[in-house]
Coordinates of C-alpha atoms and ligand atoms in Angstrom, one line a residue:
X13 CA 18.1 -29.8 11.3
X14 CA 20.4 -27.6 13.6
X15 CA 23.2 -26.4 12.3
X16 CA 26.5 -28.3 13.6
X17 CA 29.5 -26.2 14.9
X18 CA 31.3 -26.2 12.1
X19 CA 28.4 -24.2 10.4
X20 CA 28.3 -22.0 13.1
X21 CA 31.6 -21.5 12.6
X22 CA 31.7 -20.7 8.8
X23 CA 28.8 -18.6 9.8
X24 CA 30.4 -16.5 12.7
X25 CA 33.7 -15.9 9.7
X26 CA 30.9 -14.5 7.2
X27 CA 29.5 -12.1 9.7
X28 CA 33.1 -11.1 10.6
X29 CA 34.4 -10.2 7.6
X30 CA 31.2 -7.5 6.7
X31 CA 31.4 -6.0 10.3
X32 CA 28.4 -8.4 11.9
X33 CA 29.6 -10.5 14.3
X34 CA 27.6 -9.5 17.0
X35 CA 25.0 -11.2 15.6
X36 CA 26.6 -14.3 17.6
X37 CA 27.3 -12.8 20.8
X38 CA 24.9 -14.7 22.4
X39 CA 24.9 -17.8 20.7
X40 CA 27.1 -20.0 23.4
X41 CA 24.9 -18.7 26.1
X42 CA 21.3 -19.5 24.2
X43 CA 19.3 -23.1 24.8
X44 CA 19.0 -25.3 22.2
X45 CA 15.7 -24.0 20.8
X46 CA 16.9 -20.9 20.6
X47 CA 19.9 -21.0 19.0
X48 CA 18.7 -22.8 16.6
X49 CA 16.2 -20.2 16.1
X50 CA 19.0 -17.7 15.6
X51 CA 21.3 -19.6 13.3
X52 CA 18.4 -20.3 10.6
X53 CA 17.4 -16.5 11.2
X54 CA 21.2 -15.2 10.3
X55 CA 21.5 -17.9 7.7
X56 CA 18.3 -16.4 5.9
X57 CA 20.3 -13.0 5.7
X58 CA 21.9 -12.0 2.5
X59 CA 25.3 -12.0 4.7
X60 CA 27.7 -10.4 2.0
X61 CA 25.8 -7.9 0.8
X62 CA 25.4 -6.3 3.7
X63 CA 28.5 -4.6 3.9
X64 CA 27.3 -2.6 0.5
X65 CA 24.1 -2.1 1.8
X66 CA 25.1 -0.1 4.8
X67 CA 27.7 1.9 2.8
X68 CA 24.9 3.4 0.1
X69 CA 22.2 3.8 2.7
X70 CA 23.8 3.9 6.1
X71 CA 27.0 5.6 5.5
X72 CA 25.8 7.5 2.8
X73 CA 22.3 9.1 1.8
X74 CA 21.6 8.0 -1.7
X75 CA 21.1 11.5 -3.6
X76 CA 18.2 11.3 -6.4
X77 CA 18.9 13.2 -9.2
X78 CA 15.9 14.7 -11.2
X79 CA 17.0 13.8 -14.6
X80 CA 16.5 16.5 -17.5
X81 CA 13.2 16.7 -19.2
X82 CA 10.8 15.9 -16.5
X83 CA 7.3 16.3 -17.6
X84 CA 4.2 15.9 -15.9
X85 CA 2.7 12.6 -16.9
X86 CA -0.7 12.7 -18.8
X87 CA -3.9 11.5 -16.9
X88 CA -7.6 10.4 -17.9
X89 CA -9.4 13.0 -16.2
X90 CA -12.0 12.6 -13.5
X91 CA -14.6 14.3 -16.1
X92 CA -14.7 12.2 -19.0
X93 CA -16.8 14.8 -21.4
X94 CA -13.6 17.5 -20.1
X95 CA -11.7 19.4 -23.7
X96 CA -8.6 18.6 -22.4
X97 CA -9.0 14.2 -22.8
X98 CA -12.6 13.4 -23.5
X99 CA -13.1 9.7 -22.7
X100 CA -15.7 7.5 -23.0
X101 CA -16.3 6.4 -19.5
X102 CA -19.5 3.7 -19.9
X103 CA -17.6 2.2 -22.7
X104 CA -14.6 1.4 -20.4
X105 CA -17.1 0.5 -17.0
X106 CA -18.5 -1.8 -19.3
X107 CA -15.4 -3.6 -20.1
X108 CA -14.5 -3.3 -16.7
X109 CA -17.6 -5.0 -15.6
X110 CA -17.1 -7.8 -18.3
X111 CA -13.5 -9.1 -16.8
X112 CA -15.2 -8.9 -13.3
X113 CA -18.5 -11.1 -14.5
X114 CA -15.8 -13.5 -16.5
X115 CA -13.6 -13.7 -13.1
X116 CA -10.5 -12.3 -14.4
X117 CA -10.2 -9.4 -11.3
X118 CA -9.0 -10.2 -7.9
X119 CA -8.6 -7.6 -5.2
X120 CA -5.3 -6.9 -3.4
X121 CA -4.8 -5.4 -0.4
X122 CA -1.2 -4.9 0.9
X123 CA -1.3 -4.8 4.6
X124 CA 2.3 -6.2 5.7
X125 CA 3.1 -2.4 6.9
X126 CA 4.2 -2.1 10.9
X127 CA 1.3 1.2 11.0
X128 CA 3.9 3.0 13.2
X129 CA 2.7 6.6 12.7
X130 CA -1.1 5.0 13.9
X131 CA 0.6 3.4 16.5
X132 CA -2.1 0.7 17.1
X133 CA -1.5 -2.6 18.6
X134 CA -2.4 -5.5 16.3
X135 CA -2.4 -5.2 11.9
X136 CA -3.5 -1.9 11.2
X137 CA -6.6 -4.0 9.3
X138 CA -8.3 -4.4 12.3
X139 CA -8.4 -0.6 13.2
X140 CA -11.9 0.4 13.8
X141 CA -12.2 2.5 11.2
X142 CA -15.8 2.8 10.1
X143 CA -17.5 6.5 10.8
X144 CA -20.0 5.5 12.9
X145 CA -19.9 1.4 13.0
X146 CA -16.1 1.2 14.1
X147 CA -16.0 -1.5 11.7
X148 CA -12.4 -2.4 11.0
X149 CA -11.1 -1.5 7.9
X150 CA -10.7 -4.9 6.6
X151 CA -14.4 -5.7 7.3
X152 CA -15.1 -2.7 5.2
X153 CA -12.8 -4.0 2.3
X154 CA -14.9 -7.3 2.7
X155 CA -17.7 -5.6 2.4
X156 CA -16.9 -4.1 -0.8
X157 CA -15.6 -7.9 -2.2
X158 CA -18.5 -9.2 -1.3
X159 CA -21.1 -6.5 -2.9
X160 CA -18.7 -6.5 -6.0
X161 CA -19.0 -10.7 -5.9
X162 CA -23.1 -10.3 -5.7
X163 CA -23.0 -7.4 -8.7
X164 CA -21.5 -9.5 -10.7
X165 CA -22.5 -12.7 -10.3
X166 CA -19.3 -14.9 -9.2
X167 CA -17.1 -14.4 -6.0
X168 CA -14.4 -11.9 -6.2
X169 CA -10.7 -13.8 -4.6
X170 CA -9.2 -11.4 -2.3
X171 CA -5.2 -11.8 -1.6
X172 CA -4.1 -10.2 1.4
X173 CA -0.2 -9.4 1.8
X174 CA 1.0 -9.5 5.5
X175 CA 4.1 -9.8 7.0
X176 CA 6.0 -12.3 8.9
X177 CA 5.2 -9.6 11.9
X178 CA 1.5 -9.8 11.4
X179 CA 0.6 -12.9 9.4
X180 CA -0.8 -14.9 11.9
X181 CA -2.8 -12.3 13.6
X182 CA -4.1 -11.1 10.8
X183 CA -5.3 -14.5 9.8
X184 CA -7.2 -15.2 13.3
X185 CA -9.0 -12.0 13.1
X186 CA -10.3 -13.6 9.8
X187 CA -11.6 -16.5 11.9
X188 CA -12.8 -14.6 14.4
X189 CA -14.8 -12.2 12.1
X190 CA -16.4 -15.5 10.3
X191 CA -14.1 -14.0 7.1
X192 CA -17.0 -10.9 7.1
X193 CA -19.3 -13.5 5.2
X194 CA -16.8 -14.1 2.8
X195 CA -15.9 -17.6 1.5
X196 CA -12.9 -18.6 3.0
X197 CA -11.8 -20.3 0.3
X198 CA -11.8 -17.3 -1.9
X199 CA -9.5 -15.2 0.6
X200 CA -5.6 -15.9 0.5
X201 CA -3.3 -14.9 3.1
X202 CA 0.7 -14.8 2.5
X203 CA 3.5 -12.9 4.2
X204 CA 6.2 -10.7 2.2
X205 CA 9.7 -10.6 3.3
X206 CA 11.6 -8.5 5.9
X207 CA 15.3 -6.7 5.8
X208 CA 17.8 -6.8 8.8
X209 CA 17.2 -3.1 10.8
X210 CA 20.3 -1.4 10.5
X211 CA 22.1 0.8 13.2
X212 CA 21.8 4.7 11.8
X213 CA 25.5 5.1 13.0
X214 CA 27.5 2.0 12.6
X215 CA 25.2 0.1 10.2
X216 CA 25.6 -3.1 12.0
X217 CA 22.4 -5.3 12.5
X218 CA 20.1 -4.7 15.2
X219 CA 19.0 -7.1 17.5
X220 CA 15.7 -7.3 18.9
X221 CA 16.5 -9.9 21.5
X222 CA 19.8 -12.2 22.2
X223 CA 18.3 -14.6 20.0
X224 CA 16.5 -12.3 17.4
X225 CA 17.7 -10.2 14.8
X226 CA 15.7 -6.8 14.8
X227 CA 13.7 -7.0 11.0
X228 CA 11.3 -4.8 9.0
X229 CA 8.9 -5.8 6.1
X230 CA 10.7 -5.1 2.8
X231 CA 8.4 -2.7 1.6
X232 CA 4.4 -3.3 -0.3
X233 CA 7.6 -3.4 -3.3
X234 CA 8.1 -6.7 -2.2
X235 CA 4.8 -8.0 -3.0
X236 CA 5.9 -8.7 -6.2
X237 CA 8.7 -11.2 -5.6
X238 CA 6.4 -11.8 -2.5
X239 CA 3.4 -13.2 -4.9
X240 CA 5.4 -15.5 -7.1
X241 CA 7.7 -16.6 -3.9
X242 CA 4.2 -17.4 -1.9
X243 CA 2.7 -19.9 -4.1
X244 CA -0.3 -16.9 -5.0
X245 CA 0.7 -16.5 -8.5
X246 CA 0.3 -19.8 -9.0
X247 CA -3.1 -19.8 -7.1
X248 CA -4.0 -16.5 -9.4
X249 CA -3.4 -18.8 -12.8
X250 CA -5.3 -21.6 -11.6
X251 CA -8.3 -19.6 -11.0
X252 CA -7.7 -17.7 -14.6
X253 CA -7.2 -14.0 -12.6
X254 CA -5.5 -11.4 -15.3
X255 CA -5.8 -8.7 -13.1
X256 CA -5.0 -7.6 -9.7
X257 CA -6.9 -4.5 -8.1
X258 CA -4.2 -3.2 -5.7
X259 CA -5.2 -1.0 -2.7
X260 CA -3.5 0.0 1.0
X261 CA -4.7 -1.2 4.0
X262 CA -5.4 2.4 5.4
X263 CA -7.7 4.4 3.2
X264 CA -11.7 2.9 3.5
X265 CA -13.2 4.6 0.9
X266 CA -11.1 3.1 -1.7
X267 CA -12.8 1.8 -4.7
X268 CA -11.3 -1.7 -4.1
X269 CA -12.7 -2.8 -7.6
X270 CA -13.2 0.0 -9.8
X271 CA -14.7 -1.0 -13.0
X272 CA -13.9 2.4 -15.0
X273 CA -10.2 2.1 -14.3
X274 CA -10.4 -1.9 -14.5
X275 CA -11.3 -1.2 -18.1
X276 CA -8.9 1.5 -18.8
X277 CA -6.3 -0.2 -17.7
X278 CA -7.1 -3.4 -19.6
X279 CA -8.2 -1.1 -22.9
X280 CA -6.9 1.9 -23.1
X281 CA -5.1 2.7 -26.2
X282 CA -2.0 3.7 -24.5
X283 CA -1.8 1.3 -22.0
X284 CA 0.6 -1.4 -21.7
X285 CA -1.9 -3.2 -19.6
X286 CA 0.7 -4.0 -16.9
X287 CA 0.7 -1.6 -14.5
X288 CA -1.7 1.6 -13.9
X289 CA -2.3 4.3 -11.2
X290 CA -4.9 6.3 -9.9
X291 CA -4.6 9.8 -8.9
X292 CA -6.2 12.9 -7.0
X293 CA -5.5 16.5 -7.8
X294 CA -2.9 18.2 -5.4
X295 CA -4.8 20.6 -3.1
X296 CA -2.1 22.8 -3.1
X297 CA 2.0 22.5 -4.1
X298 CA 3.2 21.7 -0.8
X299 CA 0.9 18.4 -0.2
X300 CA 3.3 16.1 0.9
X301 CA 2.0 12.8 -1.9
X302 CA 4.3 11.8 -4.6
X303 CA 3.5 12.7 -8.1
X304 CA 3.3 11.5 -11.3
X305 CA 5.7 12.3 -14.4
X306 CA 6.9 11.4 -17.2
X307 CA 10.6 10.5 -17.8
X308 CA 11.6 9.9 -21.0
X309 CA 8.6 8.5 -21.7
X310 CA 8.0 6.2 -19.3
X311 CA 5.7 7.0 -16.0
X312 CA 6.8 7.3 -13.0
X313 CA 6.2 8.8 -9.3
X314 CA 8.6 11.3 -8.1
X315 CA 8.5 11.8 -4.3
X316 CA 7.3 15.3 -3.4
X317 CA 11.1 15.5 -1.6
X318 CA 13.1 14.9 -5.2
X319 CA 10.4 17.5 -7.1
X320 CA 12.0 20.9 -7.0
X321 CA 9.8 23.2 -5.5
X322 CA 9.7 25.7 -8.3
X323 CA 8.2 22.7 -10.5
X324 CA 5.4 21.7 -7.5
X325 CA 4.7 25.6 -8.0
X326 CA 4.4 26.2 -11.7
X327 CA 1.1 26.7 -13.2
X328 CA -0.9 26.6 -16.5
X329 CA -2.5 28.8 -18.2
X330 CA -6.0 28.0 -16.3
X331 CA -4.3 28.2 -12.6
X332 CA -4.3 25.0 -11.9
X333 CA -1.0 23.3 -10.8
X334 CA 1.1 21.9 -13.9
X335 CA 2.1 18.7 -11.6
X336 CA -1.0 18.0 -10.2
X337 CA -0.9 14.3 -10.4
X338 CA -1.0 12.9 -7.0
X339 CA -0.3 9.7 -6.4
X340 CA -2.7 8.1 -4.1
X341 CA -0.8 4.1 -4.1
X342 CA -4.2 2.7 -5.6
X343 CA -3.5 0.7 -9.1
X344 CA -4.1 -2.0 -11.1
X345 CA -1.5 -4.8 -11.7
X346 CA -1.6 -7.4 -14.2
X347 CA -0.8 -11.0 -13.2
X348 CA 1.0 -11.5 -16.2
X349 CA 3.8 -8.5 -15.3
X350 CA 4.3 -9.6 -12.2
X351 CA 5.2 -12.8 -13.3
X352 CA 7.5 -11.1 -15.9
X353 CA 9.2 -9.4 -13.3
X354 CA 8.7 -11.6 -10.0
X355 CA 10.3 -14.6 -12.4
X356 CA 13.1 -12.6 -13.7
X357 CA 16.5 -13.2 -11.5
X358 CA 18.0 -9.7 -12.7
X359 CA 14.8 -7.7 -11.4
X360 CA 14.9 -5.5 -8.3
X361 CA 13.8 -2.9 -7.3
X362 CA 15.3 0.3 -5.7
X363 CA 15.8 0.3 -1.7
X364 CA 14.5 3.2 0.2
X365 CA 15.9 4.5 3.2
X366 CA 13.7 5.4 6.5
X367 CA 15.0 6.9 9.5
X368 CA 13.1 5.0 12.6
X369 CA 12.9 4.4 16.4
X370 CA 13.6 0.8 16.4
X371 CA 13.5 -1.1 20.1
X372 CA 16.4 -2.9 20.1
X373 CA 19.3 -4.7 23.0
X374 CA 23.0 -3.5 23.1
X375 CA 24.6 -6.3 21.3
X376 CA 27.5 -6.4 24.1
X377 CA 25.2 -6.6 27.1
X378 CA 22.1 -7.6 26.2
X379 CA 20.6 -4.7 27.7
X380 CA 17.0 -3.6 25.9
X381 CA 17.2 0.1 24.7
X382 CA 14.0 2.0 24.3
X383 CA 15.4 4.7 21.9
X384 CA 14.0 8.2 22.3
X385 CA 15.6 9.4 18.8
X386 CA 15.5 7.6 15.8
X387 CA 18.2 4.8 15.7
X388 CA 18.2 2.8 13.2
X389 CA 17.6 2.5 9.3
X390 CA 15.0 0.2 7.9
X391 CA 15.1 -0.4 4.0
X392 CA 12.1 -1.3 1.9
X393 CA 11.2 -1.4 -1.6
X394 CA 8.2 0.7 -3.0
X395 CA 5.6 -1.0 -5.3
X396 CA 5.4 2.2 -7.6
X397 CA 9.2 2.0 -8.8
X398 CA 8.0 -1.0 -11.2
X399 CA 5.8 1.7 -13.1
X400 CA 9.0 2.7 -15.0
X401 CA 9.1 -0.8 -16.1
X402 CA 6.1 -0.9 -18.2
X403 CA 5.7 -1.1 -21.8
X404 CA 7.4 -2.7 -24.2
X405 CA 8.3 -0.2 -27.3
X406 CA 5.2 0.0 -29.3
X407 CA 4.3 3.4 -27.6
X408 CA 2.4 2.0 -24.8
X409 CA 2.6 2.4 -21.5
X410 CA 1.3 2.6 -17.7
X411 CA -1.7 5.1 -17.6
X412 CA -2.7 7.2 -15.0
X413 CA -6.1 7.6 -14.0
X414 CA -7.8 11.2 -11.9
X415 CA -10.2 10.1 -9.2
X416 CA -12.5 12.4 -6.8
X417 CA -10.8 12.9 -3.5
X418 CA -13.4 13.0 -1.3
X419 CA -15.1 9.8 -3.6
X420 CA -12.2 7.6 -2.7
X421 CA -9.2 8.3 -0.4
X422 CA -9.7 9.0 3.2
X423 CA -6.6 7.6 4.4
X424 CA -5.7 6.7 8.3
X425 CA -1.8 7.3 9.2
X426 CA -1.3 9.3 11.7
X427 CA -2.9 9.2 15.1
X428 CA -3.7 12.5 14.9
X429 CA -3.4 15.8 12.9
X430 CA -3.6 15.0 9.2
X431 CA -4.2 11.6 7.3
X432 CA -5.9 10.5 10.8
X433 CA -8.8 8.7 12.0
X434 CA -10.8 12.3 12.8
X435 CA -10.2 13.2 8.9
X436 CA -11.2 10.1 7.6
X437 CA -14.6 9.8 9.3
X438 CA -15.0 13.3 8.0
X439 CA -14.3 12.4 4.8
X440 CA -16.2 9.1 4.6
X441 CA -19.3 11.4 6.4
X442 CA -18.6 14.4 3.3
X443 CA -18.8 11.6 0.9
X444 CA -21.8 9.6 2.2
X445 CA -23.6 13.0 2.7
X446 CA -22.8 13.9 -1.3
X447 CA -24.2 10.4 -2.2
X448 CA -27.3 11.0 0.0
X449 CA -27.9 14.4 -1.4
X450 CA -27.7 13.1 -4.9
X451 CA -30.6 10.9 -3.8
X452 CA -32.5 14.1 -2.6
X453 CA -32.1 13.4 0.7
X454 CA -31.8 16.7 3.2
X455 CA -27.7 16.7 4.9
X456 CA -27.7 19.2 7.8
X457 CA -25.0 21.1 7.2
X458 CA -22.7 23.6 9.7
X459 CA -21.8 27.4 8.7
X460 CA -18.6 25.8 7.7
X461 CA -20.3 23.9 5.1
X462 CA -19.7 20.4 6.5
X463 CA -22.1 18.1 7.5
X464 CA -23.5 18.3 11.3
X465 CA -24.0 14.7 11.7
X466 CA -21.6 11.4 11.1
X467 CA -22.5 9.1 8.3
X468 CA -21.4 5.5 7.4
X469 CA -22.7 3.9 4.3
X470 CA -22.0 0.4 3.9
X471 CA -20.6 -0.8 0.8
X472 CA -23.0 -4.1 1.3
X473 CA -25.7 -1.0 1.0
X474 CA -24.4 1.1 -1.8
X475 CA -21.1 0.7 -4.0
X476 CA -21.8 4.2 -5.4
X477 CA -24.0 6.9 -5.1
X478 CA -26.7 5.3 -7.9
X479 CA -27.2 2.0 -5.8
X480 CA -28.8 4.6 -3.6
X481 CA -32.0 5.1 -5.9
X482 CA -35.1 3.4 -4.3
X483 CA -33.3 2.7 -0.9
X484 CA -35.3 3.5 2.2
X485 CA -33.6 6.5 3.4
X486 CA -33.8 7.6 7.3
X487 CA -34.4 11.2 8.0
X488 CA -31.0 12.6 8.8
X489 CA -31.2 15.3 11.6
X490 CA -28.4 17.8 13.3
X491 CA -26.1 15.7 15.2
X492 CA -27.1 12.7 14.3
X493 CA -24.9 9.6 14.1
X494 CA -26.1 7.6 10.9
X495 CA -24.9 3.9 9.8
X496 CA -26.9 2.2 7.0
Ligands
LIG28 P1 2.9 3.0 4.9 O1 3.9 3.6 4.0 O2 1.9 3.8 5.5 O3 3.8 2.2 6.0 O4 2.3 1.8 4.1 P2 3.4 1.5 7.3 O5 4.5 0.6 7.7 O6 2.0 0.8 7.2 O7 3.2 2.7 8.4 P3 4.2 3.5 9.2 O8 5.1 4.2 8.2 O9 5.0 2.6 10.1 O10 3.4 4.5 10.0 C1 1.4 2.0 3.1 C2 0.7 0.6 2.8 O11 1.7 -0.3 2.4 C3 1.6 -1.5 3.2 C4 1.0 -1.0 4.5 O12 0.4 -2.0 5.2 C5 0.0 0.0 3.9 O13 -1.2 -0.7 3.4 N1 3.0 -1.9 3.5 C6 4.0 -1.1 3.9 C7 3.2 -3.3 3.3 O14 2.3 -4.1 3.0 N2 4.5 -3.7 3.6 C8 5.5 -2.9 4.0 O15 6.6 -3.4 4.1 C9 5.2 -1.6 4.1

């Protein structure tokens, strides 16, 4: 129902008195449709918190302060027969492998993010992002479901987080990709929430149109309220899920359901069994990834930007980096914690500030503005900042797993440079041509040492290098360009 005038009115005093009343400029001047549009949008705002919101992250730059006794957090290291952690990694595949045969694991992909950096039209899910196929990166996600589905014997549910921005676009490239030969039923689409864009001057909200409000996604942190809010939690019980395997929409080489660190996470002695991480050494101290420590005995990810360089420097004894834990956003999330959490009024987590170019219209003359600086703030909650929140006082907590770079992160930001879609297929060619060679098979190789050819293995082929065994293997020459 449209709201009558006197709503508008206690509206319009609301905005006034926390600086927003701009956000009606156009009202009067809107059709019907539209206004209406508008007045459920500014209704849906928190309206007075705002005015504290723009003074800690508009006005002012909340300042992180390391607290005193940051140590590095401890990790299960990549090799599991290694003096410094020895680990019996069957034992935990195996009990990773059981809660995927008994249907307890479901993957999660968050993909609500606006993929500025890539700057692709459309979700960044359907970026063709296979080395030689150009399949898009959720088709190779699906393929991975699916092959983990037929190794085990049962379907794997997949929930995929979009956004309000994305949602329905995401869900007709679905249809239009027949759901990669997934069961439709066994994939679940639901959208996160978004926060007003803010000014980076005044703070006031920015307006996309006369009749919109200019909104990001809150963050992959607000999958959490996002799950329980959605209805997926409740879908999660039904089907008996305990687990969640979370992973970003960008990297395609991520183990989307990793037994080995299913069944640390669910096993491990010092695991709370809530909330663990995977992680890749640092290449060097200035790699720009967050890392993991340990504060007063919780885990927790400190942004490379709060880590004093003099600690991203330090070294042991054997040379190699004393915080070396790189966070790589891939972990594993038990449905039961984020009920805990996503139930509990008192929980939030932290906002983080972004500086952005945000498209926008001046809000006295409706003029669009195309900025060529970055004008506006966006504010969105990071998944990781519920790490802290684990355990529960018997000395267990969230773990941290070491993974292989090249085995599983080959992430696509940027459009070029770093983190792009040239060192991705790169990577996913290094690591198809180190699965090959394990086979026996002969990689052409440059001076530089990497491969002279592109390679694509498809996770409906091999989940990991021993699936290769007995496969018909095509002769792989210089320059060749290899999908199989
Ligand atoms: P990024 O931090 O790379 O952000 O997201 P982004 O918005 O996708 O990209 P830029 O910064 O505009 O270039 C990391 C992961 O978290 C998801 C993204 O889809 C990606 O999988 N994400 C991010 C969400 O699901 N929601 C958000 O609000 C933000």
């Amino acid at each position: 129902m449209a709201p009558g005038t006197a709503d508008v009115e206690s509206l319009r005093r609301r905005l006034d008195a926390v600086g927003q009343g701009h956000l009606l400029n156009f009202h009067d001047q809107l059709p019907a449709d539209r206004r209406a549009a508008l007045l459920d949008q500014v209704a849906g705002l928190e309206i007075e918190s705002l005015a504290e919101l723009v003074e800690r992250y508009v006005k002012n730059k909340p300042a992180f302060s390391l607290p005193a006794g940051v140590q590095p957090a401890d990790y299960y290291p990549f090799d599991h027969t290694s003096g410094r952690r020895p680990w019996d990694r069957d034992g935990y595949r195996a009990v990773g492998r059981d809660l995927l045969a008994a249907g307890k694991v479901a993957a999660f992909v968050v993909a609500g993010g606006q993929g500025s950096r890539l700057g692709y039209e459309g979700p960044k899910g359907c970026y063709p992002a296979g080395a030689v196929s150009g399949r898009p990166l959720f088709g190779m996600f699906a393929d991975q479901v699916l092959a983990t589905g037929r190794r085990h014997g049962r379907p794997i549910p997949w929930y995929i987080m979009t956004s309000p921005l994305n949602h329905e676009a995401t869900i007709e490239f679905f249809r239009e990709n027949g759901f990669f030969g997934l069961n439709e039923a066994d994939v679940m689409f639901f959208p996160q929430g978004v926060m007003p864009s803010l000014d980076i001057e005044s703070g006031k909200v920015l307006m996309s149109s006369p009749h919109e409000i200019a909104t990001n996604p809150d963050g992959h942190g607000g999958s959490i309220r996002a799950i329980v809010g959605s209805g997926a939690l409740a879908d999660m019980k039904r089907r008996g899920i305990e687990h969640l395997s979370y992973f970003q929409v960008d990297n395609p080489t991520v183990k989307a359901l990793d037994p080995v660190f299913l069944g640390l996470h669910a096993k491990a002695p010092d695991s709370s069994g809530q909330m663990s991480s995977k992680m890749v050494a640092k290449a060097y101290p200035e790699e720009k990834v967050g890392v993991f420590c340990s504060i007063g005995g919780r885990t927790q990810v400190v942004e490379y930007s709060d880590l004093p360089m003099e600690l991203q420097r330090e070294r042991l004894a054997d040379g190699s980096l004393r915080f070396i834990a790189g966070s790589i956003a891939i972990h594993v999330i038990s449905v039961g914690f984020i009920e805990k959490l996503g139930t509990d009024p008192s929980f939030s987590l932290p906002y983080h500030r972004a500086e952005k170019k945000i498209p926008c219209i001046d809000p006295r003359t409706g003029a669009p503005i195309t900025p060529e600086r970055n004008n506006g703030v966006k504010l969105e909650r990071f998944v990781f900042d519920a790490l802290s929140l684990c355990g529960s006082g018997d000395g267990r907590g969230s773990i941290v797993y070491e993974t292989d770079r090249v085995e599983e992160f080959a992430p696509i930001k940027n459009a070029q440079g770093a983190d792009s879609p040239l060192t991705s297929r790169e990577l996913q060619t290094e690591r198809a041509a180190r699965w090959l060679e394990r086979a026996g098979v002969k990689i052409p190789r440059g001076p530089d040492g990497k491969p002279d050819c592109v390679l694509e293995i498809r996770a409906t082929t091999a989940l990991d290098a021993q699936d290769l065994s007995g496969h018909p293997i095509p002769e792989i020459r210089a320059g060749a360009s290899v999908v199989m």
